[in-house]
Amino acid sequence: MKNLKIINVRFFAQTSSVLRMTGRELMKKKFSVVGTNVIREDGFDKVTGRAKFADDYKFDGMLHAVMLRIPETHAKINSINYLEIENDASIISIITSADIPGSKKVGMIKNDQPIFCDEVVVTPGDVLAMLVGEDVSRLRSALSKIKIDFSPLPVLTDPKKSLEPDAILIHPELGSNLIIHHPLRKGNIEKGFDESDQIIEQTYTTQLIEHAYIEPEAVIAIPLGVNGVKIIGSIQNPFSARRIIAAVVNLPLDKVQVIQAQLGGSFGGKDDIMCILSARAAVAAIKVNRPVKIRYTREESILESYKRHPYILNYKVGFTNSGKIKAMKIDILADGGAYCSMSPFVTWRSVVQATGPYEVENVHTDVRAVYTNNPYTGAMRGFGSPQPIFANESLMDEIALKLGITPYEVRKINGLKAGSITATGQKLQNHDVNLLTVLNVAAKDTDFLNKWKKYKKDKSIVKKYDFTKSVFNDSQFIEPDQLIKKGIGLAVSYRGCSLGAEGIDAAACYLSFQNDGTAYLLSGLAENGQGLRTTFSIIVAEELGITTDNIFYLETDTSRVPDSGPTVASRATLMGGGAVKNAAEILRGRFEELIQEEWKLKSEDEIVFRDNKILTTDNRSLITFKDLCKLAASRGINLSTIGWYKSPNVDWDEHTGQGDAYFTYVYGCQIAEVSVNLGTGEVYLDKITAVHDPGTVINKLGAEGQVYGGVTQGAGYGMLEEVTTENGLIRELNFDQYLILTAKDIGEIKPIFVEGKEIYGPWGAKSLGEPTLELTAAAISNAVSNATGNRFFNLPLNLEEVLLGKKLRPVEVKRGSLR
Amino acid sequence: MMPLIEILTPKNLNEVLSILSNHDKVLKIIAGGTDVVTGLKQESNRFIDAEILIDINHIAEVKGIEQRNGKISIGAATTFTEIYKNQIASKELPILKKAVSTIGSLQIRNRATIAGNFVNNAPCADTVPALLIYNATIEIESINSKREISLQEFLQGPYKTQLKKDEIVTRINIPVPPKTFVGDFYKLGRRQAVAISRITLAVLMELKENNINEIRIASGAATPIGTRFPDLEKFAEGKVVNDNFLRSLASKIGDEIIKLTGLRWSSEYKLPVVQQMFYQMLNRMTKRIK
Ligand SMILES: Cc1cc2nc3c(=O)[nH]c(=O)nc-3n(C[C@H](O)[C@H](O)[C@H](O)COP(=O)(O)OP(=O)(O)OC[C@H]3O[C@@H](n4cnc5c(N)ncnc54)[C@H](O)[C@@H]3O)c2cc1C
């Protein structure tokens, strides 16, 4: 990450129907804080070890809970016999499903996941019961004394077999292994193929991956007697957790208080799992009437937590000889694993975006998610976009190669523009449709066309090896100066912002000024490590002309601020930021009214809030902000408010997959420059240029951080990361085997922001977190293809995939060093 | 889960030896602990029974690097960072230095020791091939005995050595190779740091004119343990270096590895790559000589 130079390009809307911006905002050309580099308010605490994570909390009389599991993928539990530990003094309580006062099964969308699986185990992470006591190591040794009588059931691990008529059912009561089916029908697919000169059909696969947050799961439940229960945890979405806990312990929402500890990473991964762990801890704490902590080891974390969906993607695309896409038929199968979790929403984003950011008249898409006995899959940064992007962006390069044009041209011909109609029939308007802009900026900045042509291979230059003959023949040796080959590849995407038709989309914030000019700020959306608190503080500071150090961001607590939905879908800056701006505007209005009265200003006089002062347009200083607060307080003016931001309506027809899926979109283009070692299949990342239109950038430092992190994660997805299973059992249970990229594996990352105009969000700020990750794997794959002349259809492009075109799997699940 | 273990910190070698002579308890030496501690956590059979760990990090007799009578003597508990920064090792043992530089991460190299690496004797112990081509010998002591044997002889199989229960490795001795020798080390992992080796190769050779006067070849990770290839070395000695010869030498290593390892799940990848990268390495080295 050597290159910190950011190029800010502002492009203005061709269609300037500006809805929510006031005249003053349009006139205001310069921001004072927005768009500058602001250091995260939690940064120092985190790098100096002062930050308090969930496991750092300890309470008098606190107990620990450990989980009872069996190393089985699918089994009927006949009986569990606790006789041998009944008199064990180290065990204060055995917590089973019988202790649950409320819902025994929960879920984000479908209630199919038991808190304790005492009847049947459908995946190896399942927990049968829990032991509670003071000493974790004694509890763990007691686990082995519990006698579990179970009958193994047939195991279903291949999602392709899930819907076969004789497939075993993971949840027999549901009658089918189909979790969800999203169809999309636009135009006439047969006609589209008839009008095509050429057709390509291709299958792509993507792998199961782990979020790999640095902090494993941890949560503490504290019983409050008649006041219910308090939860402190490493929780991504405190309000989702509250809903699930309340259902499980059978308490009203106001009796379940969820406090978010500092979060050591989440990436979408501390949602369902933390809801369930919190519920287990709450059940135990209420039963034994003492605080109970659950803290996972890395192995337990990887074993039980949900992951990213592996996809099998079949694409058929028809296009004319001039490069215009006429029809796309897409069939996607997602492995949801043992539980529904977020599969319906994850795959919904896939159905909306599966064609990629292109104008396609005739589209016929089916996306299905199915149950298997594999580890369950749910939300992960990207959320149903990295998989189709890998497929459709590989396909675009294939079309280009077939037609003898460049990847740039094929995207230019088909890319979405202002007024384009998307696959869901939505007309893109009211914002800068910057797809071709980001493409142009990226191509120019990297000299893409020249490099692409120079590196391009007409056929594969990867040597073929005959495995049965151990010894090389002469022609298989690579001349030393031919060992390393360079390549360049690009990928573009559009991404619907926020939840879209997934559900109600609104957010709140609490803002309260004190009479000395300082303020408390709290959003209903949660800090997940992305720097949200700082972004929100900047918004208040900008609106009221103060500095961020006057703003104290409160601890996230469900009892202090309205439910704002989950912190997901790259919606925090857009929705939460909108609410913060609304709160600041409300208070600013009250201040302006007071100033007008106090200084007898005319109604057309403008009041400027700048540099902790209040000024008139002719730069006359009226009062400091601090004194203004004091004055306002003395006049009995309410200096506190709840801000609110609700998204405009979207609509969706689930039978045809047509509608205005999201109220706005962001656009991105990433270009990967790689060197490929033809002897080993190693791919070295020389440089990734990431051009994104996130709307207005609020915190430049934060935005760059999103790009560095997202690209690194996306590159790991593209080249290395993979959770593999043997009969449903995970092989890689810790970071000695589950490999993610290190700082040494990443070359230069160059973020470039194109700040398109947008009518929604604070000053038109939209989304960036997920777009940064979703493109990288596809760009790298295209670059490796450019370098080698080989195309890749299966992620990740690890050593074996690049060299042999396939994956090799160890036979043993066990680590070698355990012999 | 970590078992409860007693840790002793003796002050000198004699104390270590007398502790080791106690046969009632299951004793284990701990140096950097980068294998012991992770092994305990994983409940590895090799460590889980240990009742007492003997910390040797503060024993002067097993630390430090000296050069004497054409030999370099490295204390068993010398860390990789110490070796990497040491002037003698940098100057005289560049292949070892290169091997050391590829190990783990800086944090690991700050703790991990050279004897820990080969006493643990994982297939992927990165210093082993380098030490083998330097013809390293090791000094082993117990309360009643002291012996010096070649490292090659000491290593018996994956995670197996000749070390007896009451013994400690005290020093590693390496005859300084003549200046006419050149060598190289190659490591392939799945990523650029904190990577378990998939293949390592170490080569040291002396050319006279364009003839191979002497060559030493060793590999790790692709073979069950770090190993020299005597047949390959014999085949190469006396030969004229040209492209044809390098190709035939490189392809022979494939055969040798199959003989030692048999076919495994990973052979389909490792066999071609080891030949290819051995060839690349030989090319680099012979160009350097010219
Ligand atoms: C994250 C990580 C990355 C790693 N990366 C690499 C890598 O890239 N390459 C690599 O080769 N290894 C790697 N390792 C393994 C390990 O660091 C090395 O094997 C290291 O050299 C072990 O040394 P140590 O001092 O830590 O050994 P310890 O763990 O202290 O001991 C290892 C074994 O040697 C015995 N022992 C130690 N010293 C003596 C002695 N003087 N006499 C007799 N017995 C002794 C111990 O009893 C034990 O059986 C890695 C380990 C970790 C945790």
GROMACS .gro file of C-alpha atoms in nm, chain A residues 137 140-141 299 463 465 467 470-472 474-480 483 677 679-682 684 720 734-736 739-742 744-745 798-800 803-804 806 808-811 815-819, chain B residues 1 39 41-46 123 158-159 186 188-194 196 198 243-244 246-248 250-252 254-255 258 263-269 271-273 275-277 279-280 283 287:
model
   98
  137SER     CA    1  -1.100  -2.649   3.125
  140ARG     CA    2  -1.433  -2.920   2.864
  141SER     CA    3  -1.302  -3.237   3.022
  299GLU     CA    4  -1.165  -2.398   1.585
  463LYS     CA    5   0.277  -2.657  -1.998
  465TYR     CA    6   0.220  -3.247  -1.752
  467PHE     CA    7   0.117  -3.721  -1.410
  470SER     CA    8   0.729  -3.861  -1.347
  471VAL     CA    9   1.010  -3.740  -1.562
  472PHE     CA   10   1.002  -3.435  -1.784
  474ASP     CA   11   1.286  -3.157  -2.286
  475SER     CA   12   0.999  -2.948  -2.412
  476GLN     CA   13   0.846  -2.923  -2.070
  477PHE     CA   14   1.127  -2.714  -1.929
  478ILE     CA   15   1.067  -2.342  -1.939
  479GLU     CA   16   1.346  -2.116  -2.060
  480PRO     CA   17   1.447  -1.910  -1.755
  483LEU     CA   18   0.925  -1.819  -1.641
  677ASN     CA   19   0.506  -1.792  -1.243
  679GLY     CA   20   0.667  -2.303  -1.325
  680THR     CA   21   0.468  -2.301  -1.003
  681GLY     CA   22   0.135  -2.140  -1.081
  682GLU     CA   23   0.205  -1.862  -0.834
  684TYR     CA   24   0.202  -1.220  -0.776
  720LEU     CA   25  -0.618  -1.861  -0.198
  734ASN     CA   26  -0.757  -2.271   1.217
  735PHE     CA   27  -0.533  -2.024   1.037
  736ASP     CA   28  -0.248  -2.272   1.002
  739LEU     CA   29  -0.486  -1.933   0.460
  740ILE     CA   30  -0.563  -1.569   0.398
  741LEU     CA   31  -0.328  -1.328   0.224
  742THR     CA   32  -0.061  -1.148   0.426
  744LYS     CA   33   0.354  -0.947   0.178
  745ASP     CA   34   0.119  -1.097  -0.079
  798ASN     CA   35  -0.455  -2.134  -0.630
  799LEU     CA   36  -0.127  -2.297  -0.734
  800GLU     CA   37  -0.290  -2.615  -0.864
  803LEU     CA   38  -0.084  -2.487  -1.319
  804LEU     CA   39  -0.306  -2.794  -1.364
  806LYS     CA   40  -0.791  -2.831  -1.112
  808LEU     CA   41  -0.603  -3.130  -0.545
  809ARG     CA   42  -0.733  -3.234  -0.204
  810PRO     CA   43  -0.549  -3.406   0.079
  811VAL     CA   44  -0.694  -3.740   0.171
  815ARG     CA   45  -0.315  -3.198   1.040
  816GLY     CA   46   0.011  -3.375   0.948
  817SER     CA   47   0.188  -3.257   1.263
  818LEU     CA   48  -0.064  -3.436   1.486
  819ARG     CA   49   0.073  -3.779   1.414
  820MET     CA   50  -0.680  -2.726   2.566
  858GLY     CA   51   0.159  -2.874   1.949
  860LYS     CA   52  -0.268  -2.659   2.198
  861GLN     CA   53  -0.346  -2.906   1.922
  862GLU     CA   54  -0.307  -3.191   2.170
  863SER     CA   55  -0.040  -3.351   1.955
  864ASN     CA   56   0.074  -3.693   2.077
  865ARG     CA   57   0.429  -3.573   2.062
  942PRO     CA   58   0.887  -3.257   0.651
  977PRO     CA   59   0.896  -3.739   0.988
  978TYR     CA   60   0.899  -3.602   1.345
 1005TYR     CA   61   1.451  -2.219  -0.294
 1007LEU     CA   62   0.772  -2.253  -0.247
 1008GLY     CA   63   0.475  -2.187  -0.023
 1009ARG     CA   64   0.115  -2.094  -0.083
 1010ARG     CA   65   0.186  -1.736   0.012
 1011GLN     CA   66   0.480  -1.504   0.063
 1012ALA     CA   67   0.497  -1.517   0.445
 1013VAL     CA   68   0.392  -1.749   0.727
 1015ILE     CA   69   0.440  -2.395   0.525
 1017ARG     CA   70   0.535  -2.712  -0.029
 1062ASP     CA   71   2.156  -2.690  -2.093
 1063ASN     CA   72   2.109  -3.054  -2.189
 1065LEU     CA   73   2.085  -2.937  -1.651
 1066ARG     CA   74   1.762  -3.068  -1.801
 1067SER     CA   75   1.858  -3.427  -1.745
 1069ALA     CA   76   1.646  -3.170  -1.315
 1070SER     CA   77   1.426  -3.442  -1.454
 1071LYS     CA   78   1.609  -3.706  -1.253
 1073GLY     CA   79   1.147  -3.632  -1.014
 1074ASP     CA   80   1.244  -4.000  -1.021
 1077ILE     CA   81   0.900  -4.080  -0.638
 1082LEU     CA   82   0.265  -4.113  -0.526
 1083ARG     CA   83   0.060  -3.885  -0.304
 1084TRP     CA   84  -0.238  -3.658  -0.346
 1085SER     CA   85   0.001  -3.372  -0.403
 1086SER     CA   86   0.241  -3.547  -0.644
 1087GLU     CA   87   0.052  -3.436  -0.951
 1088TYR     CA   88   0.149  -3.082  -0.864
 1090LEU     CA   89   0.653  -3.355  -0.923
 1091PRO     CA   90   0.647  -3.126  -1.226
 1092VAL     CA   91   0.710  -2.817  -1.013
 1094GLN     CA   92   1.175  -3.050  -1.166
 1095GLN     CA   93   1.090  -2.717  -1.319
 1096MET     CA   94   1.211  -2.510  -1.028
 1098TYR     CA   95   1.604  -2.653  -1.342
 1099GLN     CA   96   1.544  -2.280  -1.294
 1102ASN     CA   97   2.030  -2.216  -1.439
 1106LYS     CA   98   2.498  -1.830  -1.477
   0.00000   0.00000   0.00000
